[in-house]
Structures are given as C-alpha cells and as structure tokens.
C-alpha cells in the first residue's frame, strides 16, 4: 500500500474508534438557595429553591446531562451568606435509571458541603430520582436536623 494512503487510512481508523472521546463533557453546578433564618422541616418548599422558574417545585426540578458530565451540588444562604452555611451532605439514589457508579455520593473533607458526581451511564431519556440531603448552620450553630429535597436528573445524549 502506498505510504501516503496508509497514513490517511490509519488516521481514519483512529478517529472512527476514538471519535466519541472528543465530545466535550460539561460541568453542571447545581446551587440550592436556602432562607437559613426560616427553614424548618415543614416549610422546605417555601424557603428553598434551585432557581427554577415559577410553577416548578423542587421535586420537579430537573437537570439534563449526558454520560461523562460532572455534577456539583452546593448550597448557599439566601438571607445571610456571610454568616450562615448550607452544607450538602449526600446525594442518594431514590429510583429510576442508575446513572452514577454508586448509590450514595457524599461530600468529603476536601469539599465539605459540596458533593461531586460523574454521570457514568445512562441512555437518552433515562430519568434518575435522587434525594439531596443538607444541613444548615446559623452562625456556626446547627439548625434543625438534616433536610431533604427530591429533584431529578434526565439523560439527553
């Protein structure tokens, strides 16, 4: 075979097999805004938001991702960001498609209050229901117990 064509053939084979690996992955930052001065177990929907539009509950809040994407969950106080903290402690699988390599994703000492996850599997249209668990600190003092919200993730290839 002519060396000139051999190089072109080899490049074509490499791009064919590695083509999908050049698809850029995204990082999705999900921020939970909490009125840390008013939160109680009975009013989570009234004092927490992901910034979604009117008429979309926290449980119906859905992010759209693709396999390989990274998701970062973080929390902020909407009324006292200088003194209060919202610490996301875990993301727990609740139902639907399994898209992470583990059923529970947790924060770490390096990322206290922030949870990271990489979408490792899933096909177009899959939905993943999860429970987001978080704690609130008012000026360093724990408020209530652990609070939970159950949003969704949808795969879009």
PDB file of N, CA, C and O in Angstrom, residues 82-149:
ATOM      1  N   UNK A  82     -23.050  35.697  54.620  1.00  0.00           N
ATOM      2  CA  UNK A  82     -21.799  35.996  55.325  1.00  0.00           C
ATOM      3  C   UNK A  82     -21.636  35.143  56.582  1.00  0.00           C
ATOM      4  O   UNK A  82     -20.513  34.852  56.999  1.00  0.00           O
ATOM      5  N   UNK A  83     -22.750  34.746  57.211  1.00  0.00           N
ATOM      6  CA  UNK A  83     -22.672  34.049  58.495  1.00  0.00           C
ATOM      7  C   UNK A  83     -23.233  32.628  58.479  1.00  0.00           C
ATOM      8  O   UNK A  83     -22.833  31.806  59.297  1.00  0.00           O
ATOM      9  N   UNK A  84     -24.172  32.345  57.588  1.00  0.00           N
ATOM     10  CA  UNK A  84     -24.843  31.044  57.575  1.00  0.00           C
ATOM     11  C   UNK A  84     -24.314  30.162  56.452  1.00  0.00           C
ATOM     12  O   UNK A  84     -23.839  30.668  55.427  1.00  0.00           O
ATOM     13  N   UNK A  85     -24.411  28.844  56.663  1.00  0.00           N
ATOM     14  CA  UNK A  85     -23.944  27.885  55.671  1.00  0.00           C
ATOM     15  C   UNK A  85     -25.034  26.877  55.355  1.00  0.00           C
ATOM     16  O   UNK A  85     -25.814  26.491  56.232  1.00  0.00           O
ATOM     17  N   UNK A  86     -25.046  26.432  54.110  1.00  0.00           N
ATOM     18  CA  UNK A  86     -25.884  25.324  53.660  1.00  0.00           C
ATOM     19  C   UNK A  86     -24.909  24.262  53.181  1.00  0.00           C
ATOM     20  O   UNK A  86     -24.169  24.475  52.218  1.00  0.00           O
ATOM     21  N   UNK A  87     -24.874  23.135  53.880  1.00  0.00           N
ATOM     22  CA  UNK A  87     -23.908  22.077  53.582  1.00  0.00           C
ATOM     23  C   UNK A  87     -24.622  20.876  52.982  1.00  0.00           C
ATOM     24  O   UNK A  87     -25.377  20.188  53.675  1.00  0.00           O
ATOM     25  N   UNK A  88     -24.397  20.636  51.693  1.00  0.00           N
ATOM     26  CA  UNK A  88     -24.948  19.453  51.038  1.00  0.00           C
ATOM     27  C   UNK A  88     -24.116  18.274  51.544  1.00  0.00           C
ATOM     28  O   UNK A  88     -22.891  18.271  51.413  1.00  0.00           O
ATOM     29  N   UNK A  89     -24.783  17.284  52.128  1.00  0.00           N
ATOM     30  CA  UNK A  89     -24.041  16.157  52.707  1.00  0.00           C
ATOM     31  C   UNK A  89     -24.088  14.899  51.857  1.00  0.00           C
ATOM     32  O   UNK A  89     -23.137  14.115  51.877  1.00  0.00           O
ATOM     33  N   UNK A  90     -25.176  14.689  51.100  1.00  0.00           N
ATOM     34  CA  UNK A  90     -25.264  13.454  50.316  1.00  0.00           C
ATOM     35  C   UNK A  90     -26.282  13.583  49.196  1.00  0.00           C
ATOM     36  O   UNK A  90     -27.255  14.330  49.284  1.00  0.00           O
ATOM     37  N   UNK A  91     -26.034  12.801  48.155  1.00  0.00           N
ATOM     38  CA  UNK A  91     -26.958  12.599  47.049  1.00  0.00           C
ATOM     39  C   UNK A  91     -27.246  11.100  47.058  1.00  0.00           C
ATOM     40  O   UNK A  91     -26.328  10.289  46.865  1.00  0.00           O
ATOM     41  N   UNK A  92     -28.501  10.723  47.305  1.00  0.00           N
ATOM     42  CA  UNK A  92     -28.869   9.307  47.441  1.00  0.00           C
ATOM     43  C   UNK A  92     -29.827   8.891  46.336  1.00  0.00           C
ATOM     44  O   UNK A  92     -30.842   9.555  46.103  1.00  0.00           O
ATOM     45  N   UNK A  93     -29.513   7.769  45.691  1.00  0.00           N
ATOM     46  CA  UNK A  93     -30.380   7.204  44.657  1.00  0.00           C
ATOM     47  C   UNK A  93     -31.740   6.873  45.254  1.00  0.00           C
ATOM     48  O   UNK A  93     -31.829   6.257  46.301  1.00  0.00           O
ATOM     49  N   UNK A  94     -32.819   7.288  44.579  1.00  0.00           N
ATOM     50  CA  UNK A  94     -34.183   7.029  45.039  1.00  0.00           C
ATOM     51  C   UNK A  94     -34.952   6.136  44.071  1.00  0.00           C
ATOM     52  O   UNK A  94     -35.829   5.400  44.488  1.00  0.00           O
ATOM     53  N   UNK A  95     -34.684   6.251  42.768  1.00  0.00           N
ATOM     54  CA  UNK A  95     -35.417   5.450  41.800  1.00  0.00           C
ATOM     55  C   UNK A  95     -35.098   5.857  40.379  1.00  0.00           C
ATOM     56  O   UNK A  95     -34.411   6.833  40.121  1.00  0.00           O
ATOM     57  N   UNK A  96     -35.627   5.063  39.451  1.00  0.00           N
ATOM     58  CA  UNK A  96     -35.380   5.318  38.039  1.00  0.00           C
ATOM     59  C   UNK A  96     -34.043   4.733  37.616  1.00  0.00           C
ATOM     60  O   UNK A  96     -33.516   3.814  38.240  1.00  0.00           O
ATOM     61  N   UNK A  97     -33.502   5.285  36.535  1.00  0.00           N
ATOM     62  CA  UNK A  97     -32.241   4.780  35.979  1.00  0.00           C
ATOM     63  C   UNK A  97     -31.081   5.058  36.933  1.00  0.00           C
ATOM     64  O   UNK A  97     -31.042   6.080  37.603  1.00  0.00           O
ATOM     65  N   UNK A  98     -30.162   4.133  36.976  1.00  0.00           N
ATOM     66  CA  UNK A  98     -28.927   4.341  37.755  1.00  0.00           C
ATOM     67  C   UNK A  98     -27.906   4.979  36.816  1.00  0.00           C
ATOM     68  O   UNK A  98     -27.544   4.401  35.800  1.00  0.00           O
ATOM     69  N   UNK A  99     -27.441   6.159  37.194  1.00  0.00           N
ATOM     70  CA  UNK A  99     -26.526   6.881  36.303  1.00  0.00           C
ATOM     71  C   UNK A  99     -25.170   7.145  36.940  1.00  0.00           C
ATOM     72  O   UNK A  99     -24.269   7.628  36.266  1.00  0.00           O
ATOM     73  N   UNK A 100     -25.032   6.851  38.231  1.00  0.00           N
ATOM     74  CA  UNK A 100     -23.759   7.017  38.924  1.00  0.00           C
ATOM     75  C   UNK A 100     -23.202   5.646  39.270  1.00  0.00           C
ATOM     76  O   UNK A 100     -23.941   4.663  39.336  1.00  0.00           O
ATOM     77  N   UNK A 101     -21.919   5.571  39.538  1.00  0.00           N
ATOM     78  CA  UNK A 101     -21.291   4.284  39.868  1.00  0.00           C
ATOM     79  C   UNK A 101     -21.628   3.821  41.284  1.00  0.00           C
ATOM     80  O   UNK A 101     -21.426   2.664  41.616  1.00  0.00           O
ATOM     81  N   UNK A 102     -22.161   4.733  42.124  1.00  0.00           N
ATOM     82  CA  UNK A 102     -22.552   4.406  43.497  1.00  0.00           C
ATOM     83  C   UNK A 102     -23.967   4.915  43.749  1.00  0.00           C
ATOM     84  O   UNK A 102     -24.404   5.875  43.113  1.00  0.00           O
ATOM     85  N   UNK A 103     -24.652   4.286  44.711  1.00  0.00           N
ATOM     86  CA  UNK A 103     -25.996   4.742  45.075  1.00  0.00           C
ATOM     87  C   UNK A 103     -25.976   5.998  45.935  1.00  0.00           C
ATOM     88  O   UNK A 103     -26.949   6.731  45.980  1.00  0.00           O
ATOM     89  N   UNK A 104     -24.880   6.233  46.647  1.00  0.00           N
ATOM     90  CA  UNK A 104     -24.764   7.404  47.507  1.00  0.00           C
ATOM     91  C   UNK A 104     -23.473   8.148  47.196  1.00  0.00           C
ATOM     92  O   UNK A 104     -22.396   7.568  47.198  1.00  0.00           O
ATOM     93  N   UNK A 105     -23.614   9.436  46.924  1.00  0.00           N
ATOM     94  CA  UNK A 105     -22.466  10.321  46.727  1.00  0.00           C
ATOM     95  C   UNK A 105     -22.426  11.236  47.948  1.00  0.00           C
ATOM     96  O   UNK A 105     -23.454  11.773  48.363  1.00  0.00           O
ATOM     97  N   UNK A 106     -21.244  11.418  48.528  1.00  0.00           N
ATOM     98  CA  UNK A 106     -21.113  12.233  49.740  1.00  0.00           C
ATOM     99  C   UNK A 106     -20.093  13.340  49.556  1.00  0.00           C
ATOM    100  O   UNK A 106     -19.226  13.257  48.694  1.00  0.00           O
ATOM    101  N   UNK A 107     -20.201  14.345  50.438  1.00  0.00           N
ATOM    102  CA  UNK A 107     -19.168  15.374  50.460  1.00  0.00           C
ATOM    103  C   UNK A 107     -17.916  14.766  51.086  1.00  0.00           C
ATOM    104  O   UNK A 107     -17.924  13.633  51.548  1.00  0.00           O
ATOM    105  N   UNK A 108     -16.852  15.499  51.073  1.00  0.00           N
ATOM    106  CA  UNK A 108     -15.597  14.991  51.634  1.00  0.00           C
ATOM    107  C   UNK A 108     -14.948  16.076  52.474  1.00  0.00           C
ATOM    108  O   UNK A 108     -15.373  17.230  52.461  1.00  0.00           O
ATOM    109  N   UNK A 109     -13.905  15.695  53.187  1.00  0.00           N
ATOM    110  CA  UNK A 109     -13.177  16.695  53.986  1.00  0.00           C
ATOM    111  C   UNK A 109     -12.599  17.790  53.097  1.00  0.00           C
ATOM    112  O   UNK A 109     -12.508  18.933  53.501  1.00  0.00           O
ATOM    113  N   UNK A 110     -12.210  17.428  51.875  1.00  0.00           N
ATOM    114  CA  UNK A 110     -11.656  18.422  50.953  1.00  0.00           C
ATOM    115  C   UNK A 110     -12.746  19.333  50.397  1.00  0.00           C
ATOM    116  O   UNK A 110     -12.485  20.459  50.017  1.00  0.00           O
ATOM    117  N   UNK A 111     -13.979  18.815  50.316  1.00  0.00           N
ATOM    118  CA  UNK A 111     -15.101  19.580  49.764  1.00  0.00           C
ATOM    119  C   UNK A 111     -16.284  19.532  50.719  1.00  0.00           C
ATOM    120  O   UNK A 111     -17.360  19.075  50.352  1.00  0.00           O
ATOM    121  N   UNK A 112     -16.108  19.992  51.934  1.00  0.00           N
ATOM    122  CA  UNK A 112     -17.162  19.960  52.933  1.00  0.00           C
ATOM    123  C   UNK A 112     -18.368  20.758  52.445  1.00  0.00           C
ATOM    124  O   UNK A 112     -18.242  21.918  52.073  1.00  0.00           O
ATOM    125  N   UNK A 113     -19.532  20.100  52.416  1.00  0.00           N
ATOM    126  CA  UNK A 113     -20.759  20.766  51.992  1.00  0.00           C
ATOM    127  C   UNK A 113     -20.979  20.805  50.502  1.00  0.00           C
ATOM    128  O   UNK A 113     -21.971  21.355  50.035  1.00  0.00           O
ATOM    129  N   UNK A 114     -20.067  20.219  49.730  1.00  0.00           N
ATOM    130  CA  UNK A 114     -20.175  20.160  48.275  1.00  0.00           C
ATOM    131  C   UNK A 114     -20.065  18.706  47.861  1.00  0.00           C
ATOM    132  O   UNK A 114     -19.179  17.987  48.312  1.00  0.00           O
ATOM    133  N   UNK A 115     -20.984  18.257  47.004  1.00  0.00           N
ATOM    134  CA  UNK A 115     -20.958  16.875  46.522  1.00  0.00           C
ATOM    135  C   UNK A 115     -20.704  16.885  45.023  1.00  0.00           C
ATOM    136  O   UNK A 115     -21.308  17.663  44.286  1.00  0.00           O
ATOM    137  N   UNK A 116     -19.795  16.012  44.588  1.00  0.00           N
ATOM    138  CA  UNK A 116     -19.460  15.868  43.170  1.00  0.00           C
ATOM    139  C   UNK A 116     -19.861  14.492  42.684  1.00  0.00           C
ATOM    140  O   UNK A 116     -19.716  13.509  43.407  1.00  0.00           O
ATOM    141  N   UNK A 117     -20.336  14.421  41.447  1.00  0.00           N
ATOM    142  CA  UNK A 117     -20.664  13.139  40.836  1.00  0.00           C
ATOM    143  C   UNK A 117     -20.424  13.194  39.346  1.00  0.00           C
ATOM    144  O   UNK A 117     -20.636  14.232  38.717  1.00  0.00           O
ATOM    145  N   UNK A 118     -19.961  12.082  38.782  1.00  0.00           N
ATOM    146  CA  UNK A 118     -19.778  11.964  37.342  1.00  0.00           C
ATOM    147  C   UNK A 118     -20.808  10.985  36.815  1.00  0.00           C
ATOM    148  O   UNK A 118     -20.936   9.875  37.322  1.00  0.00           O
ATOM    149  N   UNK A 119     -21.546  11.403  35.797  1.00  0.00           N
ATOM    150  CA  UNK A 119     -22.555  10.541  35.184  1.00  0.00           C
ATOM    151  C   UNK A 119     -21.816   9.444  34.436  1.00  0.00           C
ATOM    152  O   UNK A 119     -21.126   9.708  33.454  1.00  0.00           O
ATOM    153  N   UNK A 120     -21.921   8.215  34.930  1.00  0.00           N
ATOM    154  CA  UNK A 120     -21.134   7.127  34.365  1.00  0.00           C
ATOM    155  C   UNK A 120     -21.913   6.272  33.377  1.00  0.00           C
ATOM    156  O   UNK A 120     -21.314   5.528  32.610  1.00  0.00           O
ATOM    157  N   UNK A 121     -23.229   6.361  33.394  1.00  0.00           N
ATOM    158  CA  UNK A 121     -24.023   5.543  32.476  1.00  0.00           C
ATOM    159  C   UNK A 121     -25.375   6.177  32.251  1.00  0.00           C
ATOM    160  O   UNK A 121     -25.717   7.166  32.873  1.00  0.00           O
ATOM    161  N   UNK A 122     -26.137   5.582  31.348  1.00  0.00           N
ATOM    162  CA  UNK A 122     -27.477   6.065  31.041  1.00  0.00           C
ATOM    163  C   UNK A 122     -27.656   6.268  29.562  1.00  0.00           C
ATOM    164  O   UNK A 122     -26.688   6.479  28.829  1.00  0.00           O
ATOM    165  N   UNK A 123     -28.913   6.162  29.145  1.00  0.00           N
ATOM    166  CA  UNK A 123     -29.219   6.369  27.729  1.00  0.00           C
ATOM    167  C   UNK A 123     -30.256   7.477  27.592  1.00  0.00           C
ATOM    168  O   UNK A 123     -30.906   7.862  28.564  1.00  0.00           O
ATOM    169  N   UNK A 124     -30.411   7.966  26.399  1.00  0.00           N
ATOM    170  CA  UNK A 124     -31.291   9.082  26.116  1.00  0.00           C
ATOM    171  C   UNK A 124     -32.686   8.838  26.696  1.00  0.00           C
ATOM    172  O   UNK A 124     -33.290   7.793  26.471  1.00  0.00           O
ATOM    173  N   UNK A 125     -33.167   9.797  27.478  1.00  0.00           N
ATOM    174  CA  UNK A 125     -34.497   9.708  28.058  1.00  0.00           C
ATOM    175  C   UNK A 125     -34.558   9.119  29.456  1.00  0.00           C
ATOM    176  O   UNK A 125     -35.586   9.215  30.122  1.00  0.00           O
ATOM    177  N   UNK A 126     -33.476   8.498  29.918  1.00  0.00           N
ATOM    178  CA  UNK A 126     -33.461   7.933  31.281  1.00  0.00           C
ATOM    179  C   UNK A 126     -33.663   9.038  32.304  1.00  0.00           C
ATOM    180  O   UNK A 126     -33.124  10.135  32.166  1.00  0.00           O
ATOM    181  N   UNK A 127     -34.452   8.742  33.350  1.00  0.00           N
ATOM    182  CA  UNK A 127     -34.607   9.661  34.472  1.00  0.00           C
ATOM    183  C   UNK A 127     -34.093   9.024  35.742  1.00  0.00           C
ATOM    184  O   UNK A 127     -34.275   7.833  35.970  1.00  0.00           O
ATOM    185  N   UNK A 128     -33.447   9.837  36.550  1.00  0.00           N
ATOM    186  CA  UNK A 128     -32.835   9.401  37.806  1.00  0.00           C
ATOM    187  C   UNK A 128     -33.440  10.268  38.907  1.00  0.00           C
ATOM    188  O   UNK A 128     -33.337  11.497  38.864  1.00  0.00           O
ATOM    189  N   UNK A 129     -34.086   9.641  39.869  1.00  0.00           N
ATOM    190  CA  UNK A 129     -34.657  10.361  41.014  1.00  0.00           C
ATOM    191  C   UNK A 129     -33.688  10.215  42.172  1.00  0.00           C
ATOM    192  O   UNK A 129     -33.193   9.119  42.444  1.00  0.00           O
ATOM    193  N   UNK A 130     -33.365  11.318  42.835  1.00  0.00           N
ATOM    194  CA  UNK A 130     -32.414  11.277  43.938  1.00  0.00           C
ATOM    195  C   UNK A 130     -32.890  12.140  45.093  1.00  0.00           C
ATOM    196  O   UNK A 130     -33.747  13.004  44.933  1.00  0.00           O
ATOM    197  N   UNK A 131     -32.339  11.864  46.265  1.00  0.00           N
ATOM    198  CA  UNK A 131     -32.621  12.672  47.452  1.00  0.00           C
ATOM    199  C   UNK A 131     -31.371  13.463  47.782  1.00  0.00           C
ATOM    200  O   UNK A 131     -30.306  12.905  47.984  1.00  0.00           O
ATOM    201  N   UNK A 132     -31.517  14.774  47.829  1.00  0.00           N
ATOM    202  CA  UNK A 132     -30.438  15.676  48.205  1.00  0.00           C
ATOM    203  C   UNK A 132     -30.612  15.958  49.696  1.00  0.00           C
ATOM    204  O   UNK A 132     -31.647  16.457  50.122  1.00  0.00           O
ATOM    205  N   UNK A 133     -29.602  15.608  50.499  1.00  0.00           N
ATOM    206  CA  UNK A 133     -29.636  15.834  51.946  1.00  0.00           C
ATOM    207  C   UNK A 133     -28.696  16.985  52.290  1.00  0.00           C
ATOM    208  O   UNK A 133     -27.580  17.046  51.785  1.00  0.00           O
ATOM    209  N   UNK A 134     -29.170  17.885  53.155  1.00  0.00           N
ATOM    210  CA  UNK A 134     -28.345  19.035  53.520  1.00  0.00           C
ATOM    211  C   UNK A 134     -28.604  19.456  54.960  1.00  0.00           C
ATOM    212  O   UNK A 134     -29.637  19.149  55.549  1.00  0.00           O
ATOM    213  N   UNK A 135     -27.619  20.159  55.506  1.00  0.00           N
ATOM    214  CA  UNK A 135     -27.690  20.700  56.854  1.00  0.00           C
ATOM    215  C   UNK A 135     -27.544  22.219  56.765  1.00  0.00           C
ATOM    216  O   UNK A 135     -26.951  22.741  55.817  1.00  0.00           O
ATOM    217  N   UNK A 136     -28.058  22.909  57.766  1.00  0.00           N
ATOM    218  CA  UNK A 136     -27.973  24.367  57.824  1.00  0.00           C
ATOM    219  C   UNK A 136     -27.266  24.764  59.105  1.00  0.00           C
ATOM    220  O   UNK A 136     -27.568  24.241  60.182  1.00  0.00           O
ATOM    221  N   UNK A 137     -26.316  25.680  58.984  1.00  0.00           N
ATOM    222  CA  UNK A 137     -25.639  26.257  60.150  1.00  0.00           C
ATOM    223  C   UNK A 137     -25.944  27.748  60.193  1.00  0.00           C
ATOM    224  O   UNK A 137     -25.703  28.466  59.221  1.00  0.00           O
ATOM    225  N   UNK A 138     -26.507  28.196  61.322  1.00  0.00           N
ATOM    226  CA  UNK A 138     -26.729  29.623  61.552  1.00  0.00           C
ATOM    227  C   UNK A 138     -25.599  30.115  62.443  1.00  0.00           C
ATOM    228  O   UNK A 138     -25.514  29.714  63.605  1.00  0.00           O
ATOM    229  N   UNK A 139     -24.708  30.928  61.895  1.00  0.00           N
ATOM    230  CA  UNK A 139     -23.530  31.434  62.634  1.00  0.00           C
ATOM    231  C   UNK A 139     -22.792  30.286  63.332  1.00  0.00           C
ATOM    232  O   UNK A 139     -22.393  30.406  64.488  1.00  0.00           O
ATOM    233  N   UNK A 140     -22.635  29.173  62.641  1.00  0.00           N
ATOM    234  CA  UNK A 140     -21.899  28.027  63.166  1.00  0.00           C
ATOM    235  C   UNK A 140     -22.726  27.050  63.977  1.00  0.00           C
ATOM    236  O   UNK A 140     -22.262  25.960  64.294  1.00  0.00           O
ATOM    237  N   UNK A 141     -23.969  27.400  64.328  1.00  0.00           N
ATOM    238  CA  UNK A 141     -24.842  26.527  65.112  1.00  0.00           C
ATOM    239  C   UNK A 141     -25.784  25.762  64.184  1.00  0.00           C
ATOM    240  O   UNK A 141     -26.439  26.364  63.320  1.00  0.00           O
ATOM    241  N   UNK A 142     -25.855  24.441  64.385  1.00  0.00           N
ATOM    242  CA  UNK A 142     -26.709  23.599  63.555  1.00  0.00           C
ATOM    243  C   UNK A 142     -28.181  23.945  63.785  1.00  0.00           C
ATOM    244  O   UNK A 142     -28.627  24.061  64.918  1.00  0.00           O
ATOM    245  N   UNK A 143     -28.912  24.115  62.709  1.00  0.00           N
ATOM    246  CA  UNK A 143     -30.344  24.428  62.770  1.00  0.00           C
ATOM    247  C   UNK A 143     -31.127  23.190  62.349  1.00  0.00           C
ATOM    248  O   UNK A 143     -30.972  22.711  61.237  1.00  0.00           O
ATOM    249  N   UNK A 144     -32.004  22.704  63.227  1.00  0.00           N
ATOM    250  CA  UNK A 144     -32.807  21.524  62.890  1.00  0.00           C
ATOM    251  C   UNK A 144     -31.917  20.317  62.703  1.00  0.00           C
ATOM    252  O   UNK A 144     -30.841  20.209  63.276  1.00  0.00           O
ATOM    253  N   UNK A 145     -32.371  19.404  61.885  1.00  0.00           N
ATOM    254  CA  UNK A 145     -31.593  18.199  61.599  1.00  0.00           C
ATOM    255  C   UNK A 145     -31.097  18.228  60.173  1.00  0.00           C
ATOM    256  O   UNK A 145     -30.599  19.248  59.696  1.00  0.00           O
ATOM    257  N   UNK A 146     -31.274  17.117  59.515  1.00  0.00           N
ATOM    258  CA  UNK A 146     -30.931  17.030  58.096  1.00  0.00           C
ATOM    259  C   UNK A 146     -32.202  17.240  57.297  1.00  0.00           C
ATOM    260  O   UNK A 146     -33.237  16.644  57.578  1.00  0.00           O
ATOM    261  N   UNK A 147     -32.127  18.098  56.298  1.00  0.00           N
ATOM    262  CA  UNK A 147     -33.266  18.403  55.434  1.00  0.00           C
ATOM    263  C   UNK A 147     -33.083  17.661  54.118  1.00  0.00           C
ATOM    264  O   UNK A 147     -31.952  17.377  53.702  1.00  0.00           O
ATOM    265  N   UNK A 148     -34.202  17.363  53.431  1.00  0.00           N
ATOM    266  CA  UNK A 148     -34.148  16.602  52.181  1.00  0.00           C
ATOM    267  C   UNK A 148     -35.043  17.212  51.111  1.00  0.00           C
ATOM    268  O   UNK A 148     -36.129  17.697  51.408  1.00  0.00           O
ATOM    269  N   UNK A 149     -34.564  17.134  49.876  1.00  0.00           N
ATOM    270  CA  UNK A 149     -35.332  17.509  48.689  1.00  0.00           C
ATOM    271  C   UNK A 149     -35.101  16.406  47.658  1.00  0.00           C
ATOM    272  O   UNK A 149     -34.013  15.833  47.582  1.00  0.00           O
TER     273      UNK A 149
END
